[in-house]
Coordinates of C-alpha atoms in Angstrom, one line a residue:
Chain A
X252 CA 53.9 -29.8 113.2
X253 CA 57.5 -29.1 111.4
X254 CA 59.0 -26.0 113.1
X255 CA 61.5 -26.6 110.4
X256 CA 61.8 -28.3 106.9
X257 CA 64.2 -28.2 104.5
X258 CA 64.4 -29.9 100.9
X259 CA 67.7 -30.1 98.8
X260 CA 68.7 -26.8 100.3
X261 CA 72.4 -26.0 98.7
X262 CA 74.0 -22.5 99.2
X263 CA 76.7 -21.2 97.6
X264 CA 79.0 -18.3 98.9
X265 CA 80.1 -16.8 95.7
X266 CA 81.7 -19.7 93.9
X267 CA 82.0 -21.5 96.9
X268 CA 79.8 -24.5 98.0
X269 CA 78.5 -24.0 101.5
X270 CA 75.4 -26.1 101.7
X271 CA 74.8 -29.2 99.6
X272 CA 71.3 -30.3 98.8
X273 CA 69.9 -30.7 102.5
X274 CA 67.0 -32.4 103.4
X275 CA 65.8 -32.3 107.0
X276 CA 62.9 -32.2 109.2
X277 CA 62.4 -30.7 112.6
X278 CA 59.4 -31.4 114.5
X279 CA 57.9 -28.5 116.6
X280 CA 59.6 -28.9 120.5
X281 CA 62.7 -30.6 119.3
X282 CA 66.5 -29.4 120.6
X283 CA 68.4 -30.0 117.5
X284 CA 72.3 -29.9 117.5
X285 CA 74.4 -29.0 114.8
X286 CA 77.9 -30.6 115.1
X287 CA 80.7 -30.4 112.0
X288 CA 84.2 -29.2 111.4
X289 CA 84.9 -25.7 110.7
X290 CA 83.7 -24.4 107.4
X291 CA 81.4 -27.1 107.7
X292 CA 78.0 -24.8 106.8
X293 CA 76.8 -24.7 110.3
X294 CA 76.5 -21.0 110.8
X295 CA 75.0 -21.1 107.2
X296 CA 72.5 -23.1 108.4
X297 CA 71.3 -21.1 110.8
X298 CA 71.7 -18.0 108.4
X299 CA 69.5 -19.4 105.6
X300 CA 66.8 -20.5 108.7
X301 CA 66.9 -16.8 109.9
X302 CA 66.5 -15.2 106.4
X303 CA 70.1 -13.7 106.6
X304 CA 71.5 -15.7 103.2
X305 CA 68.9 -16.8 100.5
X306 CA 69.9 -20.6 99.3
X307 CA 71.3 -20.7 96.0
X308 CA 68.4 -24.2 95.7
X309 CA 66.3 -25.8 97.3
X310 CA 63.4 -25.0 99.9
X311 CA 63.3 -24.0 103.2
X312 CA 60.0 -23.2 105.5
X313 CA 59.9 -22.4 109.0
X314 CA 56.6 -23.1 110.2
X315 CA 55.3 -23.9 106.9
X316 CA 56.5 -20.4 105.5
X317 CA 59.3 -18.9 104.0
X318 CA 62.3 -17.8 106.4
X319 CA 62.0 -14.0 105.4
X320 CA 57.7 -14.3 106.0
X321 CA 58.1 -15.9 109.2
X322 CA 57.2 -12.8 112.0
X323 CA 60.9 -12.0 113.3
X324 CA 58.9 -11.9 117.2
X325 CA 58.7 -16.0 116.7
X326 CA 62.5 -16.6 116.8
X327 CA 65.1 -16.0 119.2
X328 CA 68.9 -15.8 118.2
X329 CA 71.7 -16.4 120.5
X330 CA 74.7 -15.2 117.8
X331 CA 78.5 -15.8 118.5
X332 CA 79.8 -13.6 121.1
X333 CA 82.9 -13.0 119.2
X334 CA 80.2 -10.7 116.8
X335 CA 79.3 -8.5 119.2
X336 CA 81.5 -5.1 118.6
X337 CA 82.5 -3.8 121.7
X338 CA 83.1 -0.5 120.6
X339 CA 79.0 0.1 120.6
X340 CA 77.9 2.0 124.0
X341 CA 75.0 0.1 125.4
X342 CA 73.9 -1.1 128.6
X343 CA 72.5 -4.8 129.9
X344 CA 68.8 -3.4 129.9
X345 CA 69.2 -1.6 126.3
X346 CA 70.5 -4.9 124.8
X347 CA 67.2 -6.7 126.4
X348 CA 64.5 -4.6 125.5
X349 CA 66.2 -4.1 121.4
X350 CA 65.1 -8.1 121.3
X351 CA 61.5 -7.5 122.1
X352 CA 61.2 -4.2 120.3
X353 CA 63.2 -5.5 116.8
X354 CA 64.6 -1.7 117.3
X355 CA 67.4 -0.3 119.4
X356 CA 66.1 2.1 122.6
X357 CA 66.0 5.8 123.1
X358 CA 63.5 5.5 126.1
X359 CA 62.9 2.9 128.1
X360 CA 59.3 2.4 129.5
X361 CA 58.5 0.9 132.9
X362 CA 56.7 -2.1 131.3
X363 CA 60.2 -3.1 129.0
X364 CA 61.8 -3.2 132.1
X365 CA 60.1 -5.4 133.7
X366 CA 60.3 -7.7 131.0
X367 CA 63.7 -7.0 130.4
X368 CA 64.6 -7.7 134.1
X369 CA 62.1 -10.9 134.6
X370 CA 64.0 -12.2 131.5
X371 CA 67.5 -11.7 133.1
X372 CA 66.6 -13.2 135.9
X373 CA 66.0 -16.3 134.3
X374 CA 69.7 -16.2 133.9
X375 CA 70.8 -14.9 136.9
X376 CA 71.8 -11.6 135.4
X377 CA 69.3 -9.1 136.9
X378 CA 72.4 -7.4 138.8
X379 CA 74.2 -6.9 135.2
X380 CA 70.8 -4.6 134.0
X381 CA 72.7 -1.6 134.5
X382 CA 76.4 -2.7 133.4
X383 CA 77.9 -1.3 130.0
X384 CA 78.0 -4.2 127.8
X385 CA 81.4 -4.1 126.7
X386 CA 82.2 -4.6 130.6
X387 CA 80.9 -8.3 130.1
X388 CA 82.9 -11.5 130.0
X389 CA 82.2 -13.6 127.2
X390 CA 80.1 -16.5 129.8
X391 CA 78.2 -13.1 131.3
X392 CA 77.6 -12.2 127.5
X393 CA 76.3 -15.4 126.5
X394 CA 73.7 -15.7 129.2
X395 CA 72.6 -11.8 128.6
X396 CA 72.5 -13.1 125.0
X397 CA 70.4 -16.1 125.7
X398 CA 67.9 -14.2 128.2
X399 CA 67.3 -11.3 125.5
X400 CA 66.7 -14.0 123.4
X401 CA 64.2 -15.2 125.6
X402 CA 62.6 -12.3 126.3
X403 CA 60.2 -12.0 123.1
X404 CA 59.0 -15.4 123.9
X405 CA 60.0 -17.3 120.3
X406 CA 58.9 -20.5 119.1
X407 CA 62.4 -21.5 117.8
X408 CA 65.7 -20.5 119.4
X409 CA 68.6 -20.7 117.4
X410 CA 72.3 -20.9 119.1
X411 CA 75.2 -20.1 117.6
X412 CA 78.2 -21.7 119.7
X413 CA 76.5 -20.2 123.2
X414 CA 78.4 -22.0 125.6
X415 CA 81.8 -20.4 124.3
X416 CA 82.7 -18.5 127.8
X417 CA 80.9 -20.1 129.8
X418 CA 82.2 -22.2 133.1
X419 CA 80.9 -25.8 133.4
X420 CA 79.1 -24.4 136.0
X421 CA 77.5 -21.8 134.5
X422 CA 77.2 -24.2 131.3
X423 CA 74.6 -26.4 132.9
X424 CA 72.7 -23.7 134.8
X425 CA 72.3 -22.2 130.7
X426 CA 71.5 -25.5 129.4
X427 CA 68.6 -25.9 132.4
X428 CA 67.4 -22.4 131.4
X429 CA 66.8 -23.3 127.7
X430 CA 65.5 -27.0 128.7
X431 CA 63.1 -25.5 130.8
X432 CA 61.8 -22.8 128.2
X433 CA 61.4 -25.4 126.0
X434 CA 59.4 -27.6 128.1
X435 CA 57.3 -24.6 129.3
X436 CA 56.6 -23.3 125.7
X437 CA 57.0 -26.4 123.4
X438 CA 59.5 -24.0 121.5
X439 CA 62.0 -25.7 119.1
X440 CA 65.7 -25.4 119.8
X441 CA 68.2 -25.6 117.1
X442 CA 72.1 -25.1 118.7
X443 CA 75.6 -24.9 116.3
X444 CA 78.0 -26.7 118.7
X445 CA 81.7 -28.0 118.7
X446 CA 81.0 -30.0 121.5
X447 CA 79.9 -33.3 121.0
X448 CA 79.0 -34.4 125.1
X449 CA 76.7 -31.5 125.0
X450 CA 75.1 -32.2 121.5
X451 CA 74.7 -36.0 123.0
X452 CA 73.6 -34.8 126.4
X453 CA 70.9 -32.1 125.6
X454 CA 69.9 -33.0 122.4
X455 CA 67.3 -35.1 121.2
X456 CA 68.5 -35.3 117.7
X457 CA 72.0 -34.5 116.0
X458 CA 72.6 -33.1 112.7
X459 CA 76.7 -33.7 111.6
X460 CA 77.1 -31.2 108.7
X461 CA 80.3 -31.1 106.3
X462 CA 78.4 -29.0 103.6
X463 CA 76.7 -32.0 103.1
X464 CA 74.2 -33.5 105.6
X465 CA 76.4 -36.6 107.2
X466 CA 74.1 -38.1 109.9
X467 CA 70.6 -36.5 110.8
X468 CA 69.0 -39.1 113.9
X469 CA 69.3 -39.6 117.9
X470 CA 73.3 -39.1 118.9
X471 CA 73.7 -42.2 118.7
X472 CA 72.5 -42.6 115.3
X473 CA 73.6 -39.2 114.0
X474 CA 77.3 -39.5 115.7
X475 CA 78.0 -43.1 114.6
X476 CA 81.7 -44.0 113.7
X477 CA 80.8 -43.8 110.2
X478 CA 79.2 -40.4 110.3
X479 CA 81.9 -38.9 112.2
X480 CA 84.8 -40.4 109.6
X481 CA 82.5 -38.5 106.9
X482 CA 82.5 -35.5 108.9
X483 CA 85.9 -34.8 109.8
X484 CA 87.6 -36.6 107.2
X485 CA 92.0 -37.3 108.2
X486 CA 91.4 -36.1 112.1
X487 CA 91.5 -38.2 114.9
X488 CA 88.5 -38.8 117.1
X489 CA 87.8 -38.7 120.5
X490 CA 86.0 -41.6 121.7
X491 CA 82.1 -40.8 123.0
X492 CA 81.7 -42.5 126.6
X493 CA 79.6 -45.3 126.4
X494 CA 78.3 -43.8 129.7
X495 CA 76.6 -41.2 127.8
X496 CA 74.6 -43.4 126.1
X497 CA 76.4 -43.9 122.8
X498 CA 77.3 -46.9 121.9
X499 CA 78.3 -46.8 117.9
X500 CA 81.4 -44.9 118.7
Chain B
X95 CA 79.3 38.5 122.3
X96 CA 76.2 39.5 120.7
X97 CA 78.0 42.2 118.9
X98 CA 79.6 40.3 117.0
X99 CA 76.2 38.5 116.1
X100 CA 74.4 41.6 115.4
X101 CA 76.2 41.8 111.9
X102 CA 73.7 40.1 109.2
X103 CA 76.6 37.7 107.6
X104 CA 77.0 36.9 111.0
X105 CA 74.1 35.6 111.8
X106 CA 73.7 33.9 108.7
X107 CA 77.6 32.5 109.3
X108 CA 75.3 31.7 112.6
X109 CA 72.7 30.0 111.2
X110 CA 74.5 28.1 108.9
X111 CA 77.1 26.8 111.7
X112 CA 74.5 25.7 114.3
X113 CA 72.3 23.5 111.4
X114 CA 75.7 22.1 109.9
X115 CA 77.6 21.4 113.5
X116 CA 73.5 19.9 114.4
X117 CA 73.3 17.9 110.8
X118 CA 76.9 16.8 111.2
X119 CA 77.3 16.1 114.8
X120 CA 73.6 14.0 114.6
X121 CA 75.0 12.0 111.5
X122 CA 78.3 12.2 113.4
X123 CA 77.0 9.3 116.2
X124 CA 76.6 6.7 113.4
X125 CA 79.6 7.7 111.2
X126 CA 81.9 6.9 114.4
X127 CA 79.7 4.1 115.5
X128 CA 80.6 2.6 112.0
X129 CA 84.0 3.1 111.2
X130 CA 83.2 5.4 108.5
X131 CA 85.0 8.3 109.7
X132 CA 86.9 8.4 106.5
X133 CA 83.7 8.3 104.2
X134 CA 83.3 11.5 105.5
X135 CA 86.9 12.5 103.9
X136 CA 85.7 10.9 101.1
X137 CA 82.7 12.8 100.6
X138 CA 84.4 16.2 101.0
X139 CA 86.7 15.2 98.5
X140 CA 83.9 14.5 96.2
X141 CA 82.2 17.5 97.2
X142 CA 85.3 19.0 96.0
X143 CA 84.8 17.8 92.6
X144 CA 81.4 19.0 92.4
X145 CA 82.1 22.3 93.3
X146 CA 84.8 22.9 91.3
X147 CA 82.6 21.2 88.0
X148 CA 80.2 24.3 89.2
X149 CA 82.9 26.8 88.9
X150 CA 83.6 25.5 85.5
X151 CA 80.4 25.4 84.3
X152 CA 80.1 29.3 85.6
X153 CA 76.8 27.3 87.9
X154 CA 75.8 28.5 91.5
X155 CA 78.6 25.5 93.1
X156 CA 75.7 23.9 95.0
X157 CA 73.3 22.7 93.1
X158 CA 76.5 20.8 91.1
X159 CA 78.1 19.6 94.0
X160 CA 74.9 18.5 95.9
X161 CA 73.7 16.0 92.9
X162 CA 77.8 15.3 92.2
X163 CA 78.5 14.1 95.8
X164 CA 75.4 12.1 96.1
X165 CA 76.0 10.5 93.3
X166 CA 79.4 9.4 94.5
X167 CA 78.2 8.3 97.7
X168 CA 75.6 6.3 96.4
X169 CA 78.2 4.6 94.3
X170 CA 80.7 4.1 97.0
X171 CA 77.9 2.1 98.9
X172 CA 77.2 0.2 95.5
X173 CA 80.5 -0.9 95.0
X174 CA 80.7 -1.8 98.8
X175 CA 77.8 -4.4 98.3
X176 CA 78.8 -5.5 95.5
X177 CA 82.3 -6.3 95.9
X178 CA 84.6 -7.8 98.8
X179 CA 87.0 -4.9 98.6
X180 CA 86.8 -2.9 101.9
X181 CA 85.5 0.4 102.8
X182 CA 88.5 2.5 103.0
X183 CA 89.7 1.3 99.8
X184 CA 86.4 2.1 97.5
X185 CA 86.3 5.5 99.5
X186 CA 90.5 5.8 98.7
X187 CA 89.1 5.1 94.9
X188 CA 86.7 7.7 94.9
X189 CA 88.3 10.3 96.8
X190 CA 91.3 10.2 94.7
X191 CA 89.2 10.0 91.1
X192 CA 86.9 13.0 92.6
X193 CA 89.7 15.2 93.4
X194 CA 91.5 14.2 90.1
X195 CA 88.3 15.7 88.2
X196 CA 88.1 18.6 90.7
X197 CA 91.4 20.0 89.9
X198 CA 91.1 18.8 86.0
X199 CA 87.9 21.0 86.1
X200 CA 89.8 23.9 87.6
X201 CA 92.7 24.0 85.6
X202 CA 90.2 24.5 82.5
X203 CA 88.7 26.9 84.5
X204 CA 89.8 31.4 84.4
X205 CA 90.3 32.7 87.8
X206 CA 89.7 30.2 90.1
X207 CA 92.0 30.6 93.1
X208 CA 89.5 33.0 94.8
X209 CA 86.2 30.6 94.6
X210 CA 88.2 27.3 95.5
X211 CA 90.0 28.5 98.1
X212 CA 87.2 29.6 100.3
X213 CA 85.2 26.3 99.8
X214 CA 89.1 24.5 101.0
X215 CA 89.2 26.0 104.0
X216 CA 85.2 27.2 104.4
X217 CA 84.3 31.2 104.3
X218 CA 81.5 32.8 106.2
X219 CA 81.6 35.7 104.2
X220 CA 80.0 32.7 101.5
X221 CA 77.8 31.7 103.2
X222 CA 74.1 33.1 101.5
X223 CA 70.8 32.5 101.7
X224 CA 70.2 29.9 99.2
X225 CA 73.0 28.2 101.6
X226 CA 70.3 28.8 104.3
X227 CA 67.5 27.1 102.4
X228 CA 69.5 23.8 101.7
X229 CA 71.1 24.0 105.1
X230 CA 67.7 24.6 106.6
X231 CA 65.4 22.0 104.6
X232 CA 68.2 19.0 105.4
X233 CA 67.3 19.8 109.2
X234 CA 63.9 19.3 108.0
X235 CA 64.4 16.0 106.5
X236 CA 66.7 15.0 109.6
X237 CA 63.7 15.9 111.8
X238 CA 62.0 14.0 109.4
X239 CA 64.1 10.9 109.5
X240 CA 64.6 11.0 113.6
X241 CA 62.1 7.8 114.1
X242 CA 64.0 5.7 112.0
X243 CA 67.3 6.4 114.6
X244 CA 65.8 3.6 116.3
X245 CA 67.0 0.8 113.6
X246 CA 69.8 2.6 112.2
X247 CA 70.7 2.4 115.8
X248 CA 69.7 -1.5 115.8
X249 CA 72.2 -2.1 112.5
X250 CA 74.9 -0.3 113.9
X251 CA 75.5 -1.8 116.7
X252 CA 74.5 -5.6 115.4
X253 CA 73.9 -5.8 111.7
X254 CA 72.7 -9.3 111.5
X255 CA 70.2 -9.1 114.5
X256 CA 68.8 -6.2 112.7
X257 CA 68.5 -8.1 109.3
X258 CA 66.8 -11.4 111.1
X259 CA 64.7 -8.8 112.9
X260 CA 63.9 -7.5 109.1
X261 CA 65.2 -4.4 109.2
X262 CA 66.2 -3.1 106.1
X263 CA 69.7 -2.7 106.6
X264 CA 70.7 -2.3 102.5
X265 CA 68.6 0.2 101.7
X266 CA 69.2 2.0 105.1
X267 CA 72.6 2.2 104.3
X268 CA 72.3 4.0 100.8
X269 CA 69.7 6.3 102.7
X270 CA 72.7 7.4 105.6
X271 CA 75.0 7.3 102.8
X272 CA 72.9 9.8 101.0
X273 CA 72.1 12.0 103.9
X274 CA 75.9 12.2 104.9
X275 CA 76.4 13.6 101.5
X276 CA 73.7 16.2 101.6
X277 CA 75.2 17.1 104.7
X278 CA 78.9 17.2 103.8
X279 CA 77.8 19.3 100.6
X280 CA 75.8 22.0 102.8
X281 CA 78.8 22.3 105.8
X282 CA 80.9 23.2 102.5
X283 CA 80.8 26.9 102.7
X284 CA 80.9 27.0 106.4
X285 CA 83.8 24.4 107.5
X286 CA 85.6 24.0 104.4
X287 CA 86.2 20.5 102.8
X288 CA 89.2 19.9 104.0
X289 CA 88.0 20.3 107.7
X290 CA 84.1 18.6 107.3
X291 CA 84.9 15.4 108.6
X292 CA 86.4 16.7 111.8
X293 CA 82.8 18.2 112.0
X294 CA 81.4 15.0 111.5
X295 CA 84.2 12.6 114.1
X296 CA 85.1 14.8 116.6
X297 CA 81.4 15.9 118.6
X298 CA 80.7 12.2 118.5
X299 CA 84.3 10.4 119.2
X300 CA 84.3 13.0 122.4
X301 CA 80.3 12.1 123.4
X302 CA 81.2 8.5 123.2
X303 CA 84.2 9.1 125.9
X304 CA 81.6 9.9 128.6
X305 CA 78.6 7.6 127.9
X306 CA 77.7 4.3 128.1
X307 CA 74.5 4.8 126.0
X308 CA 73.8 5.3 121.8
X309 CA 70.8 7.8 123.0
X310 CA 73.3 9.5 124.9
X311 CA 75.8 9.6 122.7
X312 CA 73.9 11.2 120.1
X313 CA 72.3 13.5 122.3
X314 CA 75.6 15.0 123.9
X315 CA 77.3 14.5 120.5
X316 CA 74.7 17.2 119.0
X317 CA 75.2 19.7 122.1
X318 CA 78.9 19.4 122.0
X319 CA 78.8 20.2 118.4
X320 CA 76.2 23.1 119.0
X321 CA 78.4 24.8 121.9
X322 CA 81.7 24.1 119.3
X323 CA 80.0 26.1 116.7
X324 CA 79.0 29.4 118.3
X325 CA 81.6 29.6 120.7
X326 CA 84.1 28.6 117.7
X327 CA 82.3 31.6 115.4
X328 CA 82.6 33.7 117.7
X329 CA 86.2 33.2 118.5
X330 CA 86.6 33.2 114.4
X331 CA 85.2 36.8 114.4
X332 CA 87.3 38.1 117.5
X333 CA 90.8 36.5 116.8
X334 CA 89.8 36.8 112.9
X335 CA 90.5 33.7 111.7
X336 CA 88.7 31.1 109.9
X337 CA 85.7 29.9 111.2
X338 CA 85.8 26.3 110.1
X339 CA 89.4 26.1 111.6
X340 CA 88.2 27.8 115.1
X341 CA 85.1 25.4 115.6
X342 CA 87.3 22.2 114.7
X343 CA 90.1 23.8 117.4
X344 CA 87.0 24.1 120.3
X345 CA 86.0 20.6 118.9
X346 CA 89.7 19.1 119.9
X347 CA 90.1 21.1 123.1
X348 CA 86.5 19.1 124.2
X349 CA 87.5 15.6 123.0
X350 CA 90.5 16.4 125.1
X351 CA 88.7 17.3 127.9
X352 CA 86.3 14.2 127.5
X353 CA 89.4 12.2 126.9
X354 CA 90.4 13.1 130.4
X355 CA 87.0 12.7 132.2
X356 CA 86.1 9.2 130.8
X357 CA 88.9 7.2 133.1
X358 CA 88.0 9.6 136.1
X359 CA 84.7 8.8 135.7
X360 CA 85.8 4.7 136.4
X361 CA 87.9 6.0 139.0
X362 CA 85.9 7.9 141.1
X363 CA 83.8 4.7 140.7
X364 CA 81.0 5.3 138.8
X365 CA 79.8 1.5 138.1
X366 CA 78.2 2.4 134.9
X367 CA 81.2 4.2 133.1
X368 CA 81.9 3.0 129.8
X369 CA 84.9 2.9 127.9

């Protein structure tokens, strides 16, 4: 089954181009990453998959239905951290429990919590539960993020940047987390990223976006030499390690 | 105390102050919460307008201003979707057009100073019983409304998680926007326009010192705002002065005093103290 399909796609900002005519299929239990330069459309991406920007062309369907039809309960969003305003008093537990109820929390019942605090300590956060949010650093954010996520059980997870914050590690033990939900569930997993070992290392298959859909295969297909001149067009690239099992850089 | 209570403008002066400092204080939570503290300006200014079109057209003020400042609210939220311009400039726009027609509308209008003035600065002696029944049927339809706290709650404090979680944060937005007008319009009489959005920032900036929680927040925002209005009507009718100006002084002295708390409250080590 496709968790994800999109046909010429193209999105448009205003005047501005954002997505050009993407076509791309994701199979159900997949970890997709998302590499490209900045203003590349990858936030975008994930905005037209979560219903958040209407494409300007093209189709989308997430399990065979339209973004905005798709029950909200079956995806899980792990946003940027640099989003989250601080100013807004909430605590660990509160932040939890508004991912499972789609709604923010005037009374907690006993139930919620145990949810709340099962899913936390899949992330080793059960100790934050009671912690104002804005006390969190950006790696205790991410994981709080990524267990409230979590919580509702979804059958995609979409990542925006999550490991931003994060130690290396406390980047493994988050990468382990989602691997392991993923095998437990068969959920698909769809991650923005900058960084290229981790799109190679965790994922099975790499898209490399510059508004336009550069390379779409295994990271070796998707992050060939080629590709990566089309995608970042005038910068220098780091070289892959061969080591990591990618061998057309 | 309850002398000065046991005089009928009084208690209406009474009954107007707790729904509007309730209204206001409730509202108040998700007007701080979202950086519109100045919409509330804005509004008043409006309100301003509307009045002053009621005084012109020789019409009971309220029922002009009420449909007047909706309509400019409405319009300020428009233009705020519909544009890239931000907030505090469309509400600069408006506030400056609105009080541009409110003083055009008074300088065609005979013997005005009297009327104007004590919508400025607020007058309980205004305060009537029609002002009662608005006052009274927007608590209503706040009571009404109290469920949907929950997602206006969920868009405030993350506006895209709300939308992917299909709340309907656009028309939710028009609906606060609308309510906040209602509400400026019927705190007229009793704060003043010039004072309203104190009414609306300061229960809520001085709640959100102390707590680490929305529910919280809004909960202590409405009791500090309660407590502000009878003690500050009360004060109004002893010192004699206005009433509007007394409630917004007790409103200061307790954001001061929450001002002061919130850091002790980290130092006597309170794990769960927010900022």
């Amino acid at each position: 089954m496709h968790a994800v399909q999109t046909e010429n796609l193209t999105l448009y900002y205003g005047h501005n181009l954002v997505l050009a005519e993407i076509t791309c299929c994701i199979q159900a239990g997949e970890f997709l990453a998302v590499l490209g330069p900045n203003g590349a459309g990858k936030t975008a991406f994930l905005k037209v998959l979560l219903g958040l920007a209407r494409p300007s062309a093209g189709t989308v369907r997430i399990f065979e239905q339209p973004p905005d039809k798709v029950p909200a309960q079956w995806i899980g969003y792990v946003p940027q951290i640099k989003t989250l305003d601080r100013r807004f008093p909430a605590i660990v537990l509160e932040l939890v429990i508004s991912g499972l109820r789609h709604a923010w929390v005037a009374r907690i019942t006993a139930k919620e919590k145990t949810k709340a605090l099962a899913a936390l300590a899949l992330v080793n956060a059960e100790h934050l539960a009671m912690r104002p949010v804005n006390d969190l650093s950006g790696g205790e954010l991410q994981r709080i993020y990524l267990a409230r996520s979590l919580a509702r059980e979804p059958r995609l997870v979409l990542l925006d940047e999550p490991a931003t914050g994060i130690d290396t590690v406390g980047e493994s033990d988050f990468y382990k987390v989602l691997n392991d939900y993923r095998v437990r569930t068969g959920a698909t997993i769809i991650m923005v990223t900058h960084d290229w070992e981790v799109a190679s290392d965790q994922a099975f298959r790499v898209m490399v976006l510059n508004r336009h859909l550069i390379g779409f295969g295994t990271p070796g297909e998707a992050l060939c030499q080629e590709c990566l001149e089309k995608a970042y067009p005038g910068k220098a690239l780091p070289g892959l390690r061969a080591a990591r099992g990618i061998h057309h850089v | 105390m309850f002398e000065a209570f046991a005089l009928p403008f009084m208690q209406r002066a009474l009954a107007a102050g707790v729904m509007v400092a309730l209204l206001s204080s409730y509202y108040g939570a998700f007007v701080v919460q979202r950086g519109l503290s100045f919409l509330g300006d804005g509004l008043a200014h409006a309100a301003f307008g509307g009045v002053a079109l009621g005084i012109l057209l020789q019409h009971e003020p309220l029922w002009i201003a009420l449909p007047f400042t909706l309509l400019v609210s409405l319009a300020i939220t428009w233009v705020k979707h519909h544009t890239r311009l931000a907030s505090d400039t469309i509400i600069g726009v408006f506030f400056a057009v609105s009080m541009a027609a409110g003083i055009i509308f008074l300088s065609r209008t005979e013997n005005y100073t009297t009327d104007a003035f004590s919508y400025l600065f607020g007058s309980i002696l205004a305060v009537n019983q029609t002002d009662l029944w608005v006052t009274g049927l927007l608590v209503i339809v706040a009571l009404l409304t109290l469920p949907l706290w929950k997602r206006w709650a969920y868009a405030t404090f993350d506006r895209d998680l709300a939308r992917a979680d299909r709340v309907p944060v656009v028309f939710d937005d028009y609906l606060i926007s609308g309510l906040l007008a209602v509400t400026v319009v019927a705190a007229v009489k009793v704060v003043g326009i010039v004072l309203i959005s104190a009414f609306l920032v300061i229960p809520a900036a001085a709640a959100r010192m102390v707590t680490h929680r929305f529910v919280t927040m809004t909960w202590l925002a409405i009791l500090l705002g309660l407590i502000s209005a009878v003690a500050g009507l009360w004060g109004s009718y002893w010192l004699d002065i206005p009433s509007g100006a007394a409630i917004v002084v007790l409103q200061a002295i307790v954001f001061l005093a929450c001002v002061i708390v919130s850091p002790l409250r980290r130092l006597l080590g309170d794990p769960t103290s927010g900022t």
